[in-house]
XYZ file of C-alpha atoms in Angstrom:
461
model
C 0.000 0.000 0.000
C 1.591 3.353 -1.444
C 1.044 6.119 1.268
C -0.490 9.007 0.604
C 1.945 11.514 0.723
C 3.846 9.989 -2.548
C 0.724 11.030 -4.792
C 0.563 14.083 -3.144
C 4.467 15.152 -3.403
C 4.244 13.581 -7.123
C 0.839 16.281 -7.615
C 2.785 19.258 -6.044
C 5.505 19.169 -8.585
C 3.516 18.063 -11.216
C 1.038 20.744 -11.530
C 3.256 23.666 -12.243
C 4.891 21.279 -15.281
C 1.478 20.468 -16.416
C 0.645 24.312 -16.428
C 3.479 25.059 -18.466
C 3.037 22.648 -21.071
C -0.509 24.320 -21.404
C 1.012 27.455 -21.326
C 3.471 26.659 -24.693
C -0.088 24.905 -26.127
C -2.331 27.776 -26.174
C 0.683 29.958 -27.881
C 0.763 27.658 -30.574
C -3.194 27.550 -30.475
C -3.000 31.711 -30.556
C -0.452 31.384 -33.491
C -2.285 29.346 -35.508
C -5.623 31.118 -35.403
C -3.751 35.046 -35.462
C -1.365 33.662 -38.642
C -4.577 31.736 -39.984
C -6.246 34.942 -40.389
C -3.799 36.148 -42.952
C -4.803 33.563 -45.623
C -4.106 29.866 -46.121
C 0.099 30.343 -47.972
C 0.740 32.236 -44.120
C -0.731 29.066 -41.983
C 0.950 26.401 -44.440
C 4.469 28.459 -43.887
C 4.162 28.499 -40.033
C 2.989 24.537 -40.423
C 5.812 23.199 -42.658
C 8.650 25.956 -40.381
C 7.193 24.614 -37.194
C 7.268 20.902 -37.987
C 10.345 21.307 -39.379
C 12.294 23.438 -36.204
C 10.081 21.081 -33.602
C 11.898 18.036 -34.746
C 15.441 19.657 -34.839
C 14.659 21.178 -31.412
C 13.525 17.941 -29.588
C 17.503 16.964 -29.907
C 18.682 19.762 -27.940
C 15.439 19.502 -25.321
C 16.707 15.653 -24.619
C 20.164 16.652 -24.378
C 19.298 19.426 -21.346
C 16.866 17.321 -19.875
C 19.729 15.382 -18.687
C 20.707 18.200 -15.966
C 17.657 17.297 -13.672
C 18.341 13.656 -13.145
C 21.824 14.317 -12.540
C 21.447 17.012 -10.328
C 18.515 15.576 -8.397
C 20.928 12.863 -7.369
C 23.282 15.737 -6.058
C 20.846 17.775 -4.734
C 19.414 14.682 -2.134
C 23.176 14.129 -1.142
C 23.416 18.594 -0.560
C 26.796 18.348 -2.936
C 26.025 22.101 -3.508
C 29.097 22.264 -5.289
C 27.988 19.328 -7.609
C 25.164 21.122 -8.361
C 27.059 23.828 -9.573
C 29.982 22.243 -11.695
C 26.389 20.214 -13.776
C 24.794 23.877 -13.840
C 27.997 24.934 -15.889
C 28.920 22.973 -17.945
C 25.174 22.287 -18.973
C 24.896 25.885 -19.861
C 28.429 25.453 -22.310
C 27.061 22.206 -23.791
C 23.446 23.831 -24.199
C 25.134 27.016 -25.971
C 26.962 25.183 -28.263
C 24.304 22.800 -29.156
C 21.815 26.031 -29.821
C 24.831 27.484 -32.467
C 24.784 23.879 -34.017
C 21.315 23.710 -34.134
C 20.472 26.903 -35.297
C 23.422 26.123 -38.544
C 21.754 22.526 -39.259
C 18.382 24.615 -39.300
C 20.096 27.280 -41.722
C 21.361 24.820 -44.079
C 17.819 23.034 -44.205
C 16.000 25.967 -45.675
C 17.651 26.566 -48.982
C 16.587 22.518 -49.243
C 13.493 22.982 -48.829
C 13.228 23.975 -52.569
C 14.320 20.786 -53.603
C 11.514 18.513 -52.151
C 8.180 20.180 -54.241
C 7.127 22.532 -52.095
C 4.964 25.865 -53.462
C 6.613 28.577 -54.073
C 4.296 30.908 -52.378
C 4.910 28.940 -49.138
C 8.454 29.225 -49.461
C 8.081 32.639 -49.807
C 6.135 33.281 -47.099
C 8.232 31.190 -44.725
C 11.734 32.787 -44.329
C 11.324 35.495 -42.350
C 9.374 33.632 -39.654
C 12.027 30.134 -39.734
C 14.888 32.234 -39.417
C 13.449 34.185 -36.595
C 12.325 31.216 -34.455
C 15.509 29.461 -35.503
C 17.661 32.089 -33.882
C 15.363 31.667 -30.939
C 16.873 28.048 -30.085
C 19.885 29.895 -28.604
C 18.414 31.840 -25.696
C 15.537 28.847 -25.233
C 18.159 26.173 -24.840
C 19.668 28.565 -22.403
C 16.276 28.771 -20.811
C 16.000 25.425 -20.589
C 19.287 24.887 -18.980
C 18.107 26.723 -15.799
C 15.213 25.331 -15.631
C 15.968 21.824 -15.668
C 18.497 22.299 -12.945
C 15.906 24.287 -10.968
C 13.778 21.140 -11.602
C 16.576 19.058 -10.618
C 16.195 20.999 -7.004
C 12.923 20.101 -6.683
C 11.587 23.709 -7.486
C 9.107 23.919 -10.843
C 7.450 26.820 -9.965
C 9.480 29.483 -11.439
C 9.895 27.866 -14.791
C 6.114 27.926 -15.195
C 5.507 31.447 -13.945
C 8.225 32.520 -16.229
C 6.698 30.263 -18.965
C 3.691 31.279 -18.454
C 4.486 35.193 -17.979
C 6.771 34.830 -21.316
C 3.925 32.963 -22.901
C 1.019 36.426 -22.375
C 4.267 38.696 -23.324
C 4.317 36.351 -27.095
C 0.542 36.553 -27.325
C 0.636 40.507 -27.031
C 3.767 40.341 -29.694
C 1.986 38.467 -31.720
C -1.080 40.732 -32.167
C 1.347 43.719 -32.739
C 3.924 42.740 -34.883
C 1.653 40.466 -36.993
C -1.207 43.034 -37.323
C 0.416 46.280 -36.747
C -1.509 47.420 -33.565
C 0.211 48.947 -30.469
C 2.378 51.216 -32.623
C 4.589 47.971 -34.039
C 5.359 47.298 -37.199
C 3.106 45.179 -39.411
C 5.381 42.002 -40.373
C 2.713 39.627 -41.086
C 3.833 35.931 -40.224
C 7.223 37.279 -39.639
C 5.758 38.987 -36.643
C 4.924 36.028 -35.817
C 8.479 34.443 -35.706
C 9.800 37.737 -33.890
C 7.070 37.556 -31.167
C 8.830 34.269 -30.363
C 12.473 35.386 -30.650
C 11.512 38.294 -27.795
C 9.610 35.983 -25.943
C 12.215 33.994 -25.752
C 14.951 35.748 -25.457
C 12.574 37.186 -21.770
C 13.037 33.687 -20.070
C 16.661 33.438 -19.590
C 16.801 37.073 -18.420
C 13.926 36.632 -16.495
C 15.606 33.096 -14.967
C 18.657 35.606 -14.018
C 16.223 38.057 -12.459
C 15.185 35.945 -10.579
C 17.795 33.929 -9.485
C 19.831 37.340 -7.829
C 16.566 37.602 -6.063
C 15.827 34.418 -4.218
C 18.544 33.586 -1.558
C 17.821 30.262 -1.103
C 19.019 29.052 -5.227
C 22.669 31.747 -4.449
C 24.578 28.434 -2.855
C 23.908 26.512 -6.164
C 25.218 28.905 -7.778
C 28.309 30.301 -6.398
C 31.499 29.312 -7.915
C 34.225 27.414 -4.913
C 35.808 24.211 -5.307
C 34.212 20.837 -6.076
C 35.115 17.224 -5.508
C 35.586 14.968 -8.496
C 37.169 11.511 -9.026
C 40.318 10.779 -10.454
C 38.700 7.729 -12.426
C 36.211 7.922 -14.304
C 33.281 5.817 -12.923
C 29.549 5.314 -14.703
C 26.774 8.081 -14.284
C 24.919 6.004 -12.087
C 28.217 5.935 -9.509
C 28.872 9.998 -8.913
C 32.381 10.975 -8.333
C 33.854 11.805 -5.153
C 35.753 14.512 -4.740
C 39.488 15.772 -5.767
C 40.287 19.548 -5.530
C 39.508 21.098 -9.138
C 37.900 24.594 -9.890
C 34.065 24.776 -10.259
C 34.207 25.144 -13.905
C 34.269 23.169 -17.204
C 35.422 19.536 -17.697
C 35.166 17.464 -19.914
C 34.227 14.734 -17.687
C 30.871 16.044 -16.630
C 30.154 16.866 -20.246
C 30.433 13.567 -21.174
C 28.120 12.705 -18.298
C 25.346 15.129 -19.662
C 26.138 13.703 -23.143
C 25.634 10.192 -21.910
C 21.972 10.951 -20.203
C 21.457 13.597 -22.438
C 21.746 11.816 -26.022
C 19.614 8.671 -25.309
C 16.757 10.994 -24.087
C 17.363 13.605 -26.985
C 17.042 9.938 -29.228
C 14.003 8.332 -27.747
C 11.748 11.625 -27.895
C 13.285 11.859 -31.736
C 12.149 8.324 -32.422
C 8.780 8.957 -30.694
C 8.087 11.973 -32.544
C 9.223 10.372 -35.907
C 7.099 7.574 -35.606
C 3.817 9.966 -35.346
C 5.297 12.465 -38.228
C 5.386 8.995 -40.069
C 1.700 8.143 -38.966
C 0.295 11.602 -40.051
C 2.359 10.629 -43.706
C 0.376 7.469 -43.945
C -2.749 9.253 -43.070
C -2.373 11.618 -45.802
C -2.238 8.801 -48.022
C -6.238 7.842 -47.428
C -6.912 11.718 -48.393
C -7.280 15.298 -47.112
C -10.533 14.092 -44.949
C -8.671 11.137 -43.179
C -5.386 13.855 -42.401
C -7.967 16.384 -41.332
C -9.588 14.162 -38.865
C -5.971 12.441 -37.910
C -4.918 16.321 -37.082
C -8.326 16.007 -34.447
C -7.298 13.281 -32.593
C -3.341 14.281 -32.634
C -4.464 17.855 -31.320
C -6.163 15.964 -27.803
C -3.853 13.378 -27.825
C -1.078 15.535 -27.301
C -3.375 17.125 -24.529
C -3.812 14.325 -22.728
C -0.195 13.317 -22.888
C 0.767 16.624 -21.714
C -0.938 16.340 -17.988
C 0.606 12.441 -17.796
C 3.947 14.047 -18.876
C 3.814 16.492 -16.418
C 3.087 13.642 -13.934
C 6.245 12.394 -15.750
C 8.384 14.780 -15.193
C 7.573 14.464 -11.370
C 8.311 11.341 -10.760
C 12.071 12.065 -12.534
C 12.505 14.417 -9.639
C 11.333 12.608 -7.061
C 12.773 9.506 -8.023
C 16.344 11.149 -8.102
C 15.859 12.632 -5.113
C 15.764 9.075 -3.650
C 18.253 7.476 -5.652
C 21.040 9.881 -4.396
C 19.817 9.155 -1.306
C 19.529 5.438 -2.123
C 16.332 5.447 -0.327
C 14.610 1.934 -2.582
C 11.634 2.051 -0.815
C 10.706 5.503 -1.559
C 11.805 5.450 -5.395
C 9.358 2.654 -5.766
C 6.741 4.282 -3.898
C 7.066 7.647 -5.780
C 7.742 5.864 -9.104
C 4.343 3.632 -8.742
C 2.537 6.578 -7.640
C 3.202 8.703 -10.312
C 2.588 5.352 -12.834
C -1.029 4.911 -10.701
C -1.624 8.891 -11.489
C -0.745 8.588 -14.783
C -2.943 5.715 -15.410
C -5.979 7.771 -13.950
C -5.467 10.760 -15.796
C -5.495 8.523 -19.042
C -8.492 6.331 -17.654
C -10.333 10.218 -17.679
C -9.547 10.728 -21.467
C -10.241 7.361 -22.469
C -13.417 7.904 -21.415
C -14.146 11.560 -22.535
C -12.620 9.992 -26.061
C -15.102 6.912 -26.408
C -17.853 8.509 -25.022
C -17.626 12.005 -26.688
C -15.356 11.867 -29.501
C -18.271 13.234 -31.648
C -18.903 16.363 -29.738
C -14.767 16.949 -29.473
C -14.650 16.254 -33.352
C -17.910 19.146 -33.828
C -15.842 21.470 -31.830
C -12.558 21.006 -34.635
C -14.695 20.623 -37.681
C -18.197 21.067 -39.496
C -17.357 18.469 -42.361
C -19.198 15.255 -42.082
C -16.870 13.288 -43.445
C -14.061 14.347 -40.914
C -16.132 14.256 -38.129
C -17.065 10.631 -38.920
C -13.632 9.394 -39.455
C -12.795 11.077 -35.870
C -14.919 9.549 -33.865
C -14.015 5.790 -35.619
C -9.900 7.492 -34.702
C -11.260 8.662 -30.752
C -12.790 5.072 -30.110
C -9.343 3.343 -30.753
C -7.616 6.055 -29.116
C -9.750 5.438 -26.347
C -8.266 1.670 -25.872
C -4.371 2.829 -25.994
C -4.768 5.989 -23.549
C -3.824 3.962 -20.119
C -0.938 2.448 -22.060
C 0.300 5.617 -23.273
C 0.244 6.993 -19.607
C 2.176 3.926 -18.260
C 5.041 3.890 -20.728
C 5.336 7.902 -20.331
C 5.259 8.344 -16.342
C 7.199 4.621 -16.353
C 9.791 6.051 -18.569
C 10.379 9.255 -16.310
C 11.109 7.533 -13.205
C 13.617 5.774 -15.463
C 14.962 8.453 -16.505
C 14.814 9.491 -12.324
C 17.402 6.522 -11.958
C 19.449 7.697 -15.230
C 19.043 4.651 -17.127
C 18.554 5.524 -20.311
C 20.038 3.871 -22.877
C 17.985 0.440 -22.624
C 14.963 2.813 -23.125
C 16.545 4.686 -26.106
C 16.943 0.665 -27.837
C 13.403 0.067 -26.588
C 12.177 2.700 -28.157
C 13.685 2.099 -31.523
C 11.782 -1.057 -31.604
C 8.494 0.511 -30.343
C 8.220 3.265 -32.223
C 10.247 2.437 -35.513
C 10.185 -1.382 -35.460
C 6.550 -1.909 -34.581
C 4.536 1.195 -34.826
C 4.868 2.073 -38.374
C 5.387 -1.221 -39.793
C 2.343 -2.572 -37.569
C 0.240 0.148 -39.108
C 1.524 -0.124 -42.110
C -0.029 -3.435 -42.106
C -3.346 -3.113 -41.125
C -4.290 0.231 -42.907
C -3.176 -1.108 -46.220
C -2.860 -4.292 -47.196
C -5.104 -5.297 -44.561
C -7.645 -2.782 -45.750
C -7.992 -0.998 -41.988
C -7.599 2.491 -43.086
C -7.427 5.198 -40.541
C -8.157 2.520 -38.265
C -5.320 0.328 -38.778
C -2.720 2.858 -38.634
C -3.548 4.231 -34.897
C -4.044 0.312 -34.476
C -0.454 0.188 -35.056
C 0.760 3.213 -32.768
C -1.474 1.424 -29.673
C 0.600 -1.633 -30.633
C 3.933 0.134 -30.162
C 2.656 2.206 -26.920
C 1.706 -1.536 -25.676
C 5.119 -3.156 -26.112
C 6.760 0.393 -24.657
C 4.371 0.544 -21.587
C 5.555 -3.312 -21.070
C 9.108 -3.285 -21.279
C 9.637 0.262 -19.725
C 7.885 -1.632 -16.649
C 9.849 -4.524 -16.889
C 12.948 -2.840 -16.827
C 11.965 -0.610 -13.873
C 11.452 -3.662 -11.534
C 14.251 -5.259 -13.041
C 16.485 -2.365 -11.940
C 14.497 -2.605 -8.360
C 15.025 -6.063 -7.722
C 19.067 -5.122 -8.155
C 19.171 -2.562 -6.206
C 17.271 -4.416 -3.314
């Protein structure tokens, strides 16, 4: 019996994550119906720029996600110092990984003429990619303090500053889009320099607020720091040897070593539904339509379990630098029993009311039709998809990440697409068959992400 407390402390984190993931939801919600307004060539630019920068940027989100394990695990032990010595040479790696980033993203664009796209979109779309592109560099640098805030247990400031930034690129957006508020009227460039302001707001605000608070000054003040003289696995910290809090190239391999599995998986995940949406476009403009229905509250509902996520990756290496097993179960399972409760909710809102959520997106018959059939089957996978997301951040609590990162090449690559591959097509499934295939994948993930996690349990035991 899991106490009480555990799904509380799991909730208390959880919510401000959860509120921030709205937060960035709603802006893309506001861009899309502000640059929608301007005429179909605007919202197609924004579309093919956005899914473009979203799947270059997801390599750079793994890669600082890797701060809050590792400093949760040095937080719980109050190695201040630790703390500190991640918190740097996070920051270098995330800097340089923005500047590499933002170059791969240059060189795409002049591509993007050679795969058939209209020339109007093209257009349309530079002054808006380059602008968000350029944004990578102060949101990566974002994102560096507020995964090692996270890592401290604290996710309140990174959603009010998300949230506060988030208002500030609404307002931008009206202006610099429109031309209201004495800005100048850019069209869906303004929309692309509403982010880059935005963004460029949440470091400094981060700083702000950092010389502020007293209580975050000790993890970050520069002094000496104990490291090892070998070099030992992630999962073993170093003790210490006297070297300057600064940059070495040992911890930067340990942030590369979390870092890059996590950066992988989330790549593989996203390719696999990038993929799905392909194969939906196959059965017609209808079928995509009502695929980009059930997408929109999928991502919804795996937003709140990802928040619930994201808690139980604190919590759980809170515990583990404490090697406390009993609570790293406790706070693991609880998060994995909230996760499965929050998914039970949308199951149930899905096979119940798909047709009134698919009324609200569209008036076409047609698509509404095909959206329901899509909500029922999303419906079955929902509690899977909440397992194998909240199972994989308390994983990710312990740092063991690279078993997931192979797991997920089989889920999502190996199974998902062929899978639905299979039943929409030769098996004459449709729409159907290809979500068929994603629950088949989020079945085998939510399985052997379990697996693993009392595997790793009964070791440590």
């Amino acid at each position: 019996m899991i106490a009480k407390r555990y799904y509380t402390e799991n909730l208390r984190i959880a919510f401000p994550v959860i509120l921030s993931f709205a937060g960035q939801q709603l802006v893309q919600v506001m861009d899309t119906i502000m640059v929608g307004r301007l005429g179909a060539v605007e919202l197609s630019a924004v579309s093919l720029s956005s899914a473009i920068i979203t799947n270059i940027t997801m390599i750079g989100l793994g890669i600082a996600m890797a701060l809050t394990p590792l400093t949760g695990y040095h937080f719980a032990r109050n190695e201040k110092s630790q703390c500190n010595v991640l918190f740097r040479n996070s920051l270098l790696l995330n800097i340089i990984m923005s500047a590499v980033l933002c170059g791969l993203l240059f060189a795409i664009n002049p591509m993007l003429r050679l795969f058939g796209q209209p020339q109007s979109v093209l257009d349309a779309l530079d002054g808006y990619y380059y602008s968000v592109t350029i944004s990578l560099i102060p949101y990566l640098i974002f994102l560096t303090f507020k995964q090692y805030l996270e890592g401290l247990g604290n996710t309140f400031y990174s959603m009010l500053i998300t949230l506060g930034c988030n208002v500030l690129n609404i307002f931008l957006n009206v202006g610099f889009i429109y031309g209201y508020m004495g800005l100048p009227e850019l069209g869906v460039t303004g929309a692309g320099v509403a982010t880059l302001i935005s963004r460029i707001m949440m470091p400094i605000a981060f700083i702000i607020i950092i010389f502020i608070k007293k209580e975050f000054k000790p993890y970050f003040k520069r002094r000496r720091v104990a490291e090892s003289q070998s070099h030992q696995d992630v999962d073993s910290p170093r003790q210490s040897q006297n070297l300057l809090c600064d940059f070495t190239t040992l911890r930067l391999y340990d942030l590369l070593k979390v870092g890059f599995p996590i950066a992988a998986q989330m790549t593989l995940e996203l390719f696999s539904l990038t993929f799905m949406t392909i194969m939906m476009g196959w059965l017609g403009e209808k079928t995509l339509a009502a695929n980009q229905i059930a997408q929109t509250m999928i991502g919804f509902s795996f937003m709140i379990a990802n928040g619930v996520a994201s808690a139980s990756t604190i919590l759980v290496s809170h515990d583990y630098g404490r090697r406390d097993i009993n609570s790293i179960k406790n706070h693991a399972y609880s998060a994995i029993h909230l996760g499965i409760a929050v998914m039970i909710c949308f199951a149930l809102l899905y096979a119940f009311g798909g047709e009134f959520l698919a009324r609200i997106f569209s008036t076409d018959k047609d698509v509404i039709a095909i959206a329901t059939k899509l909500f029922m089957v999303v419906a079955l996978f929902e509690i899977f998809d909440g397992t194998q997301v909240t199972a994989l951040g308390a994983l990710r609590g312990l740092t063991d990440v690279k078993r997931p990162m192979y797991y997920a090449l089989i889920c999502y690559i190996l199974v998902e697409i062929p899978v639905g591959y299979m039943l929409g097509f030769p098996l004459g499934l449709g729409a159907i068959g290809i979500v068929g295939g994603f629950m088949a994948g989020l079945i085998l993930a939510a399985t052997l992400f379990l697996l693993r996690f009392r595997k790793l349990m009964r070791a440590m035991e």
